mmCIF file of C-alpha atoms and ligand atoms in Angstrom:
data_model
loop_
_atom_site.group_PDB
_atom_site.id
_atom_site.type_symbol
_atom_site.label_atom_id
_atom_site.label_comp_id
_atom_site.label_asym_id
_atom_site.label_seq_id
_atom_site.Cartn_x
_atom_site.Cartn_y
_atom_site.Cartn_z
ATOM 1 C CA MET A 32 -48.438 1.608 -23.882
ATOM 2 C CA PRO A 33 -47.137 0.081 -27.175
ATOM 3 C CA THR A 34 -43.531 -1.074 -27.058
ATOM 4 C CA ILE A 35 -41.512 0.471 -29.964
ATOM 5 C CA PRO A 36 -39.246 -2.261 -31.315
ATOM 6 C CA THR A 37 -35.219 -1.875 -31.689
ATOM 7 C CA VAL A 38 -32.885 -2.945 -34.321
ATOM 8 C CA THR A 39 -29.227 -3.324 -33.684
ATOM 9 C CA LEU A 40 -27.136 -1.110 -34.911
ATOM 10 C CA ASN A 41 -23.205 -1.955 -36.279
ATOM 11 C CA ASP A 42 -22.252 -1.137 -32.518
ATOM 12 C CA GLY A 43 -24.147 -3.629 -31.050
ATOM 13 C CA ILE A 44 -26.583 -1.035 -29.169
ATOM 14 C CA ALA A 45 -30.646 -2.079 -29.465
ATOM 15 C CA PHE A 46 -31.818 1.220 -31.257
ATOM 16 C CA PRO A 47 -35.818 2.108 -31.386
ATOM 17 C CA GLU A 48 -37.286 1.762 -34.916
ATOM 18 C CA LEU A 49 -39.212 5.515 -33.909
ATOM 19 C CA GLY A 50 -38.154 8.269 -31.843
ATOM 20 C CA LEU A 51 -39.288 11.635 -30.922
ATOM 21 C CA GLY A 52 -37.919 14.832 -32.634
ATOM 22 C CA THR A 53 -37.699 17.757 -30.311
ATOM 23 C CA TYR A 54 -36.838 20.526 -32.502
ATOM 24 C CA GLY A 55 -39.065 23.487 -31.183
ATOM 25 C CA LEU A 56 -39.752 21.692 -27.857
ATOM 26 C CA ARG A 57 -38.598 24.415 -25.345
ATOM 27 C CA GLY A 58 -38.929 25.876 -21.785
ATOM 28 C CA ALA A 59 -41.256 24.299 -19.265
ATOM 29 C CA GLU A 60 -43.716 23.004 -21.721
ATOM 30 C CA GLY A 61 -41.212 21.522 -23.827
ATOM 31 C CA VAL A 62 -40.148 19.580 -20.796
ATOM 32 C CA GLU A 63 -43.700 18.276 -20.433
ATOM 33 C CA SER A 64 -44.155 16.964 -23.687
ATOM 34 C CA ILE A 65 -40.927 15.150 -24.080
ATOM 35 C CA VAL A 66 -42.112 13.534 -20.478
ATOM 36 C CA ALA A 67 -45.481 13.035 -22.014
ATOM 37 C CA ALA A 68 -43.623 11.077 -25.069
ATOM 38 C CA ILE A 69 -41.932 8.743 -22.629
ATOM 39 C CA ASP A 70 -44.655 8.106 -20.854
ATOM 40 C CA ALA A 71 -46.207 6.979 -24.367
ATOM 41 C CA GLY A 72 -43.204 4.541 -24.809
ATOM 42 C CA TYR A 73 -41.006 6.562 -26.746
ATOM 43 C CA ARG A 74 -37.255 5.898 -25.876
ATOM 44 C CA LEU A 75 -35.077 7.803 -28.502
ATOM 45 C CA LEU A 76 -34.977 11.556 -27.983
ATOM 46 C CA ASP A 77 -33.623 13.666 -30.841
ATOM 47 C CA THR A 78 -31.942 17.178 -30.026
ATOM 48 C CA ALA A 79 -28.870 19.259 -31.111
ATOM 49 C CA VAL A 80 -26.740 21.789 -29.575
ATOM 50 C CA ASN A 81 -28.515 23.897 -32.392
ATOM 51 C CA TYR A 82 -32.184 23.437 -31.153
ATOM 52 C CA GLU A 83 -31.130 25.023 -27.965
ATOM 53 C CA ASN A 84 -32.850 23.054 -26.068
ATOM 54 C CA GLU A 85 -30.739 20.206 -24.473
ATOM 55 C CA ARG A 86 -31.358 21.584 -21.062
ATOM 56 C CA GLU A 87 -34.882 20.256 -21.749
ATOM 57 C CA VAL A 88 -34.463 16.970 -22.884
ATOM 58 C CA GLY A 89 -31.570 16.474 -19.881
ATOM 59 C CA ASP A 90 -34.429 17.754 -17.197
ATOM 60 C CA ALA A 91 -36.891 15.431 -19.094
ATOM 61 C CA VAL A 92 -34.920 12.325 -18.875
ATOM 62 C CA ARG A 93 -34.515 12.875 -15.115
ATOM 63 C CA ALA A 94 -38.341 13.676 -14.541
ATOM 64 C CA ALA A 95 -39.185 10.494 -16.553
ATOM 65 C CA SER A 96 -40.610 7.296 -15.074
ATOM 66 C CA VAL A 97 -38.337 5.310 -16.688
ATOM 67 C CA ASP A 98 -34.577 5.067 -15.836
ATOM 68 C CA ARG A 99 -32.162 6.872 -17.487
ATOM 69 C CA ASP A 100 -30.083 3.242 -19.011
ATOM 70 C CA GLU A 101 -33.900 2.783 -21.089
ATOM 71 C CA LEU A 102 -33.499 5.574 -22.530
ATOM 72 C CA LEU A 103 -31.625 6.732 -25.833
ATOM 73 C CA VAL A 104 -30.705 10.947 -26.126
ATOM 74 C CA THR A 105 -29.148 11.752 -29.511
ATOM 75 C CA THR A 106 -27.350 15.357 -29.522
ATOM 76 C CA LYS A 107 -25.459 16.479 -32.692
ATOM 77 C CA ILE A 108 -22.442 18.432 -32.839
ATOM 78 C CA PRO A 109 -22.466 21.653 -35.135
ATOM 79 C CA GLY A 110 -20.633 22.989 -37.799
ATOM 80 C CA ARG A 111 -19.160 25.614 -35.550
ATOM 81 C CA HIS A 112 -17.586 23.342 -33.457
ATOM 82 C CA HIS A 113 -16.055 20.895 -36.096
ATOM 83 C CA GLY A 114 -12.073 19.818 -35.404
ATOM 84 C CA TYR A 115 -10.801 17.796 -33.301
ATOM 85 C CA ASP A 116 -10.658 19.454 -30.105
ATOM 86 C CA ASP A 117 -13.576 21.415 -30.392
ATOM 87 C CA ALA A 118 -15.817 18.545 -31.076
ATOM 88 C CA ILE A 119 -14.847 17.270 -27.624
ATOM 89 C CA GLU A 120 -15.689 20.388 -26.224
ATOM 90 C CA SER A 121 -18.545 20.452 -27.782
ATOM 91 C CA THR A 122 -19.424 17.048 -26.084
ATOM 92 C CA ASN A 123 -18.454 18.274 -22.665
ATOM 93 C CA GLY A 124 -20.397 20.993 -23.332
ATOM 94 C CA SER A 125 -23.590 19.264 -24.018
ATOM 95 C CA LEU A 126 -22.888 16.721 -21.265
ATOM 96 C CA ALA A 127 -22.881 19.374 -18.771
ATOM 97 C CA VAL A 128 -25.756 21.306 -20.431
ATOM 98 C CA MET A 129 -27.930 17.997 -20.047
ATOM 99 C CA GLY A 130 -26.652 17.165 -16.763
ATOM 100 C CA LEU A 131 -26.053 13.045 -18.068
ATOM 101 C CA ASP A 132 -23.257 10.775 -17.765
ATOM 102 C CA TRP A 133 -22.998 9.661 -21.219
ATOM 103 C CA ILE A 134 -24.689 10.540 -24.638
ATOM 104 C CA ASP A 135 -26.234 7.343 -26.328
ATOM 105 C CA LEU A 136 -26.119 8.963 -29.832
ATOM 106 C CA SER A 137 -23.702 11.996 -31.334
ATOM 107 C CA LEU A 138 -24.102 12.609 -35.004
ATOM 108 C CA ILE A 139 -22.342 15.245 -36.854
ATOM 109 C CA HIS A 140 -25.105 17.686 -37.601
ATOM 110 C CA TRP A 141 -23.907 18.828 -41.045
ATOM 111 C CA PRO A 142 -21.002 18.102 -43.292
ATOM 112 C CA ASN A 143 -19.947 21.524 -43.852
ATOM 113 C CA PRO A 144 -17.438 20.601 -46.724
ATOM 114 C CA SER A 145 -16.491 23.535 -47.563
ATOM 115 C CA VAL A 146 -15.060 23.508 -43.887
ATOM 116 C CA ASP A 147 -13.355 20.133 -44.520
ATOM 117 C CA LYS A 148 -13.105 19.114 -41.070
ATOM 118 C CA TYR A 149 -15.835 16.251 -40.818
ATOM 119 C CA VAL A 150 -13.316 13.793 -40.623
ATOM 120 C CA ASP A 151 -11.113 15.177 -37.988
ATOM 121 C CA THR A 152 -14.295 15.692 -35.645
ATOM 122 C CA TRP A 153 -15.119 12.307 -36.899
ATOM 123 C CA ARG A 154 -11.740 11.175 -35.073
ATOM 124 C CA ALA A 155 -12.584 13.141 -31.872
ATOM 125 C CA MET A 156 -15.834 11.068 -31.601
ATOM 126 C CA ILE A 157 -14.148 7.628 -32.225
ATOM 127 C CA ASP A 158 -12.302 8.989 -29.113
ATOM 128 C CA LEU A 159 -15.167 10.386 -27.384
ATOM 129 C CA ARG A 160 -16.805 6.441 -27.428
ATOM 130 C CA GLU A 161 -13.852 5.230 -26.340
ATOM 131 C CA ARG A 162 -13.994 6.453 -23.166
ATOM 132 C CA GLN A 163 -17.549 5.962 -23.004
ATOM 133 C CA LEU A 164 -18.939 9.430 -22.961
ATOM 134 C CA LEU A 165 -20.695 8.241 -26.222
ATOM 135 C CA ARG A 166 -22.485 5.216 -26.665
ATOM 136 C CA SER A 167 -23.146 5.055 -30.538
ATOM 137 C CA ILE A 168 -21.438 7.962 -33.085
ATOM 138 C CA GLY A 169 -22.993 8.405 -36.321
ATOM 139 C CA VAL A 170 -23.620 11.184 -38.798
ATOM 140 C CA SER A 171 -26.203 13.598 -40.090
ATOM 141 C CA ASN A 172 -27.046 14.730 -43.908
ATOM 142 C CA PHE A 173 -24.227 12.319 -45.162
ATOM 143 C CA THR A 174 -23.889 11.851 -48.460
ATOM 144 C CA GLU A 175 -22.588 8.422 -49.967
ATOM 145 C CA ALA A 176 -18.998 10.345 -51.321
ATOM 146 C CA MET A 177 -18.503 11.458 -47.541
ATOM 147 C CA LEU A 178 -19.358 8.482 -45.577
ATOM 148 C CA THR A 179 -17.147 6.650 -47.959
ATOM 149 C CA ARG A 180 -14.486 9.350 -47.108
ATOM 150 C CA LEU A 181 -15.181 8.767 -43.683
ATOM 151 C CA ILE A 182 -14.948 4.966 -43.225
ATOM 152 C CA ASP A 183 -11.568 4.906 -45.624
ATOM 153 C CA GLU A 184 -9.641 7.798 -43.616
ATOM 154 C CA THR A 185 -10.574 5.880 -40.055
ATOM 155 C CA GLY A 186 -12.164 2.392 -40.634
ATOM 156 C CA VAL A 187 -14.799 3.121 -38.776
ATOM 157 C CA THR A 188 -18.103 3.249 -40.228
ATOM 158 C CA PRO A 189 -21.033 5.462 -38.512
ATOM 159 C CA ALA A 190 -23.584 3.316 -37.011
ATOM 160 C CA VAL A 191 -26.537 6.085 -38.206
ATOM 161 C CA ASN A 192 -27.053 8.863 -40.667
ATOM 162 C CA GLN A 193 -29.882 11.064 -40.131
ATOM 163 C CA VAL A 194 -31.439 12.166 -43.250
ATOM 164 C CA GLU A 195 -34.116 13.773 -44.809
ATOM 165 C CA LEU A 196 -36.843 11.450 -45.773
ATOM 166 C CA HIS A 197 -40.208 11.110 -46.340
ATOM 167 C CA PRO A 198 -42.342 10.145 -49.215
ATOM 168 C CA TYR A 199 -41.663 13.311 -50.930
ATOM 169 C CA PHE A 200 -37.872 12.618 -50.866
ATOM 170 C CA PRO A 201 -37.716 8.945 -50.423
ATOM 171 C CA GLN A 202 -33.966 8.596 -50.642
ATOM 172 C CA THR A 203 -33.354 5.162 -52.286
ATOM 173 C CA GLU A 204 -30.312 5.184 -53.284
ATOM 174 C CA LEU A 205 -28.557 6.419 -50.034
ATOM 175 C CA ARG A 206 -30.861 3.653 -48.205
ATOM 176 C CA ALA A 207 -29.284 1.198 -50.500
ATOM 177 C CA PHE A 208 -25.810 2.362 -49.947
ATOM 178 C CA HIS A 209 -26.538 2.424 -46.073
ATOM 179 C CA ALA A 210 -27.792 -1.136 -46.000
ATOM 180 C CA GLU A 211 -24.689 -2.739 -47.970
ATOM 181 C CA HIS A 212 -22.458 -0.783 -45.034
ATOM 182 C CA GLY A 213 -24.407 -1.530 -42.128
ATOM 183 C CA ILE A 214 -25.439 2.020 -41.612
ATOM 184 C CA ARG A 215 -28.962 2.317 -39.816
ATOM 185 C CA THR A 216 -30.945 5.320 -42.035
ATOM 186 C CA GLU A 217 -32.917 7.479 -39.680
ATOM 187 C CA SER A 218 -35.418 10.158 -41.298
ATOM 188 C CA TRP A 219 -35.935 13.570 -39.890
ATOM 189 C CA SER A 220 -38.883 15.673 -41.076
ATOM 190 C CA PRO A 221 -40.613 12.160 -41.828
ATOM 191 C CA LEU A 222 -44.065 13.611 -41.940
ATOM 192 C CA ALA A 223 -42.566 16.589 -44.296
ATOM 193 C CA ARG A 224 -43.462 19.010 -41.636
ATOM 194 C CA ARG A 225 -47.105 18.329 -42.204
ATOM 195 C CA SER A 226 -47.195 19.913 -45.663
ATOM 196 C CA GLU A 227 -49.889 18.943 -48.159
ATOM 197 C CA LEU A 228 -48.063 15.469 -47.829
ATOM 198 C CA LEU A 229 -50.975 14.408 -45.457
ATOM 199 C CA GLN A 230 -53.883 15.247 -47.643
ATOM 200 C CA GLU A 231 -52.335 13.146 -50.445
ATOM 201 C CA GLN A 232 -55.139 10.549 -51.797
ATOM 202 C CA VAL A 233 -53.322 7.617 -51.597
ATOM 203 C CA LEU A 234 -52.397 8.003 -48.024
ATOM 204 C CA GLN A 235 -56.107 9.035 -47.094
ATOM 205 C CA GLU A 236 -57.172 5.847 -48.940
ATOM 206 C CA LEU A 237 -54.755 3.523 -47.142
ATOM 207 C CA ALA A 238 -55.687 5.203 -44.108
ATOM 208 C CA GLU A 239 -59.296 4.201 -44.593
ATOM 209 C CA ILE A 240 -58.304 0.331 -45.796
ATOM 210 C CA TYR A 241 -56.339 0.015 -42.314
ATOM 211 C CA GLY A 242 -58.160 1.753 -39.814
ATOM 212 C CA VAL A 243 -55.304 4.533 -39.190
ATOM 213 C CA THR A 244 -54.606 7.987 -39.763
ATOM 214 C CA PRO A 245 -52.600 9.230 -43.195
ATOM 215 C CA THR A 246 -49.496 10.055 -40.455
ATOM 216 C CA GLN A 247 -49.942 6.644 -39.459
ATOM 217 C CA ILE A 248 -49.271 5.314 -42.614
ATOM 218 C CA VAL A 249 -46.783 7.537 -43.501
ATOM 219 C CA LEU A 250 -44.702 6.638 -40.206
ATOM 220 C CA ARG A 251 -45.513 2.874 -41.094
ATOM 221 C CA TRP A 252 -43.898 3.291 -44.527
ATOM 222 C CA HIS A 253 -40.438 4.581 -42.969
ATOM 223 C CA VAL A 254 -40.332 1.952 -40.596
ATOM 224 C CA GLN A 255 -40.697 -0.798 -43.224
ATOM 225 C CA LEU A 256 -38.046 0.912 -45.339
ATOM 226 C CA GLY A 257 -35.988 0.054 -42.416
ATOM 227 C CA SER A 258 -35.307 3.901 -41.451
ATOM 228 C CA THR A 259 -36.002 5.091 -37.776
ATOM 229 C CA PRO A 260 -38.456 7.953 -38.162
ATOM 230 C CA ILE A 261 -38.257 10.760 -35.222
ATOM 231 C CA PRO A 262 -41.481 12.656 -35.855
ATOM 232 C CA LYS A 263 -41.850 15.622 -33.572
ATOM 233 C CA SER A 264 -45.051 16.908 -32.027
ATOM 234 C CA ALA A 265 -45.714 18.890 -28.849
ATOM 235 C CA ASP A 266 -49.298 16.993 -28.089
ATOM 236 C CA PRO A 267 -49.613 13.610 -25.965
ATOM 237 C CA ASP A 268 -52.415 12.552 -28.230
ATOM 238 C CA ARG A 269 -50.839 13.115 -31.549
ATOM 239 C CA GLN A 270 -47.350 11.611 -29.847
ATOM 240 C CA ARG A 271 -49.305 8.303 -29.068
ATOM 241 C CA GLU A 272 -50.648 8.428 -32.485
ATOM 242 C CA ASN A 273 -47.657 8.899 -33.946
ATOM 243 C CA ALA A 274 -46.087 5.804 -31.930
ATOM 244 C CA ASP A 275 -48.831 3.238 -32.471
ATOM 245 C CA VAL A 276 -47.733 2.097 -36.033
ATOM 246 C CA PHE A 277 -46.614 -1.630 -34.713
ATOM 247 C CA GLY A 278 -49.792 -3.348 -34.940
ATOM 248 C CA PHE A 279 -50.306 -3.365 -38.983
ATOM 249 C CA ALA A 280 -48.178 -3.872 -42.053
ATOM 250 C CA LEU A 281 -48.578 -2.380 -45.313
ATOM 251 C CA THR A 282 -47.743 -4.811 -48.524
ATOM 252 C CA ASP A 283 -44.824 -4.201 -50.670
ATOM 253 C CA ASP A 284 -46.711 -2.717 -53.374
ATOM 254 C CA GLU A 285 -48.167 -0.420 -50.998
ATOM 255 C CA VAL A 286 -44.961 0.895 -49.994
ATOM 256 C CA GLY A 287 -44.005 1.281 -53.334
ATOM 257 C CA VAL A 288 -46.815 3.519 -54.432
ATOM 258 C CA ILE A 289 -46.025 5.432 -51.726
ATOM 259 C CA SER A 290 -42.483 6.065 -52.685
ATOM 260 C CA GLY A 291 -44.054 6.989 -56.066
ATOM 261 C CA LEU A 292 -45.086 10.257 -54.210
ATOM 262 C CA GLU A 293 -41.330 11.531 -54.528
ATOM 263 C CA ARG A 294 -40.823 14.901 -56.223
ATOM 264 C CA GLY A 295 -37.312 15.512 -54.249
ATOM 265 C CA ARG A 296 -36.221 17.390 -51.513
ATOM 266 C CA LEU A 297 -38.242 19.919 -49.820
ATOM 267 C CA TRP A 298 -36.126 22.702 -48.367
ATOM 268 C CA GLY A 299 -33.164 22.348 -50.907
ATOM 269 C CA ALA A 300 -30.832 21.791 -48.545
ATOM 270 C CA HIS A 301 -28.411 19.259 -50.672
ATOM 271 C CA PRO A 302 -25.462 18.527 -47.921
ATOM 272 C CA ASP A 303 -22.783 19.588 -51.019
ATOM 273 C CA THR A 304 -23.840 22.981 -51.010
ATOM 274 C CA HIS A 305 -26.083 23.704 -47.791
ATOM 275 C CA GLU A 306 -23.864 24.342 -44.617
ATOM 276 C CA GLU A 307 -24.978 25.330 -41.059
ATOM 277 C CA MET A 308 -22.843 26.536 -38.345
HETATM 278 P P1 LIG B 660 -42.070 16.468 -38.740
HETATM 279 O O1 LIG B 660 -41.895 15.161 -37.452
HETATM 280 O O2 LIG B 660 -42.176 15.757 -40.085
HETATM 281 O O3 LIG B 660 -43.415 17.395 -38.639
HETATM 282 C C1 LIG B 660 -43.552 17.784 -37.514
HETATM 283 C C2 LIG B 660 -45.127 18.780 -37.779
HETATM 284 O O4 LIG B 660 -45.768 17.908 -37.529
HETATM 285 C C3 LIG B 660 -44.959 20.198 -36.421
HETATM 286 O O5 LIG B 660 -46.084 20.674 -36.940
HETATM 287 C C4 LIG B 660 -45.885 18.619 -35.759
HETATM 288 O O6 LIG B 660 -46.982 19.447 -35.066
HETATM 289 C C5 LIG B 660 -46.999 17.937 -36.753
HETATM 290 N N1 LIG B 660 -47.146 16.470 -36.537
HETATM 291 C C6 LIG B 660 -46.868 15.772 -35.585
HETATM 292 N N2 LIG B 660 -47.610 14.726 -35.647
HETATM 293 C C7 LIG B 660 -48.648 14.797 -36.062
HETATM 294 C C8 LIG B 660 -49.995 14.483 -36.434
HETATM 295 N N3 LIG B 660 -49.962 12.871 -35.788
HETATM 296 N N4 LIG B 660 -50.963 14.923 -36.836
HETATM 297 C C9 LIG B 660 -50.740 15.570 -37.520
HETATM 298 N N5 LIG B 660 -49.869 16.711 -37.220
HETATM 299 C C10 LIG B 660 -48.849 16.147 -36.607
HETATM 300 O O7 LIG B 660 -40.901 17.999 -38.886
HETATM 301 P P2 LIG B 660 -39.591 18.061 -37.834
HETATM 302 O O8 LIG B 660 -39.555 18.406 -36.517
HETATM 303 O O9 LIG B 660 -38.888 19.244 -39.088
HETATM 304 O O10 LIG B 660 -38.708 16.840 -37.838
HETATM 305 C C11 LIG B 660 -38.507 15.564 -36.719
HETATM 306 C C12 LIG B 660 -37.264 15.827 -36.002
HETATM 307 O O11 LIG B 660 -36.449 15.661 -37.360
HETATM 308 C C13 LIG B 660 -36.925 17.550 -35.859
HETATM 309 O O12 LIG B 660 -37.740 17.688 -34.692
HETATM 310 C C14 LIG B 660 -35.488 17.133 -35.352
HETATM 311 O O13 LIG B 660 -35.252 16.415 -34.161
HETATM 312 C C15 LIG B 660 -35.458 16.326 -36.302
HETATM 313 N N6 LIG B 660 -34.469 17.079 -37.918
HETATM 314 C C16 LIG B 660 -33.196 16.703 -37.999
HETATM 315 C C17 LIG B 660 -32.694 17.733 -38.951
HETATM 316 C C18 LIG B 660 -31.044 17.588 -39.348
HETATM 317 O O14 LIG B 660 -30.555 18.259 -39.866
HETATM 318 N N7 LIG B 660 -30.548 16.266 -38.766
HETATM 319 C C19 LIG B 660 -33.269 18.727 -39.426
HETATM 320 C C20 LIG B 660 -34.693 18.694 -39.511
HETATM 321 C C21 LIG B 660 -35.443 18.056 -38.549
HETATM 322 P P3 LIG B 660 -47.628 19.055 -33.281
HETATM 323 O O15 LIG B 660 -45.947 19.624 -32.477
HETATM 324 O O16 LIG B 660 -49.006 20.422 -33.063
HETATM 325 O O17 LIG B 660 -48.127 17.753 -32.867
#
C-alpha cells in the first residue's frame, strides 16, 4: 500500500497530495467503495452537503481500519446555507449527519456573488475553527478577486481553494496567485471526468515511456503542479491505480507539454456567473 505524501497548509495542518472524490458514491456500495479507498491508502475524503452522501462518508470513517484522526474529511457549505447563522447551522448539520466530532476541512462550495454573503459565511467558519469544530477552512471556485476580498475583509487567508483543474484547464494564473498567498490548490474533476482527455496522444506516449497509465500521467501532472487532485473512482483497482503516482516523476518539459492541452473550462462554470444553491 503506497503512502500518499502530505504538504503543510498555511494553518500548519498536514494535507495529502492526493485524495478521493466521492460525488456519486452513495448507499451501501458507496460506503464499501470509500472503505476500499482508505484500505488503498487514501486519507483525504471529499464530500459536500449537496452530494447527499455525508452519511456514507461518516459510515466509511467508522468502518475503516485506520483511526479517525488519520483521516481528513472535507465537506462544503452549499449556497443556500450562506450567511453567518446559516453556515453555523449547516456545519452542525454536517457533523450530525456524518456522526463526527469535527470536520477536517470545510469549504464554501461556490461563492454565489449575486447573493453576496460569502464574507459572512467565512466569518462563521473562522469562529467554528476557533471552537475546533473545523480544523482547516477554505473555499471552492473562488477567483483572485474573491480571495482578495476575503483576505482584506477578515485578515484570514483560506488554506485551500478547490477549483476545476485538469490538463484542458490548468489554471496557470490562479495557481500563481495561490502560491503567492500560501493557498493550497486542490483540483476537482482532475481527470476531466474521463472525457476524451485520457485518449490524448501525448498522454498515451508518456504512459508508454514511464510504464504507467494515461490516468497516472495526468494525476502525476497535478502533483507536480503543486495541486492536490481528488479523483473519484468507485472501483478498488482504479482507486489503487490513481493513488500510485508517487514512484515516478515527469520532467518540467513534459509537465509543460501536458499543460499545452489547455482549451478552457469544460462545463462553462465561471464563478462570476455560475451559482449553485
Ligand atoms: P473525475 O475524478 O475527474 O473523474 C471521475 C470519472 O473517472 C468517473 O467516471 C470514474 O469512473 C473515472 N475514473 C476514475 N479513475 C479512473 C481510471 N483510473 N481509469 C479510467 N477511469 C477512471 O471527476 P469528478 O468526480 O467530477 O471530480 C472528482 C471529485 O471532485 C468529485 O467526486 C467531487 O468530490 C469533487 N468535485 C468538486 C466540485 C466543486 O465544485 N468543488 C465540482 C465537481 C467535482 P469509476 O468510478 O467507474 O472508476
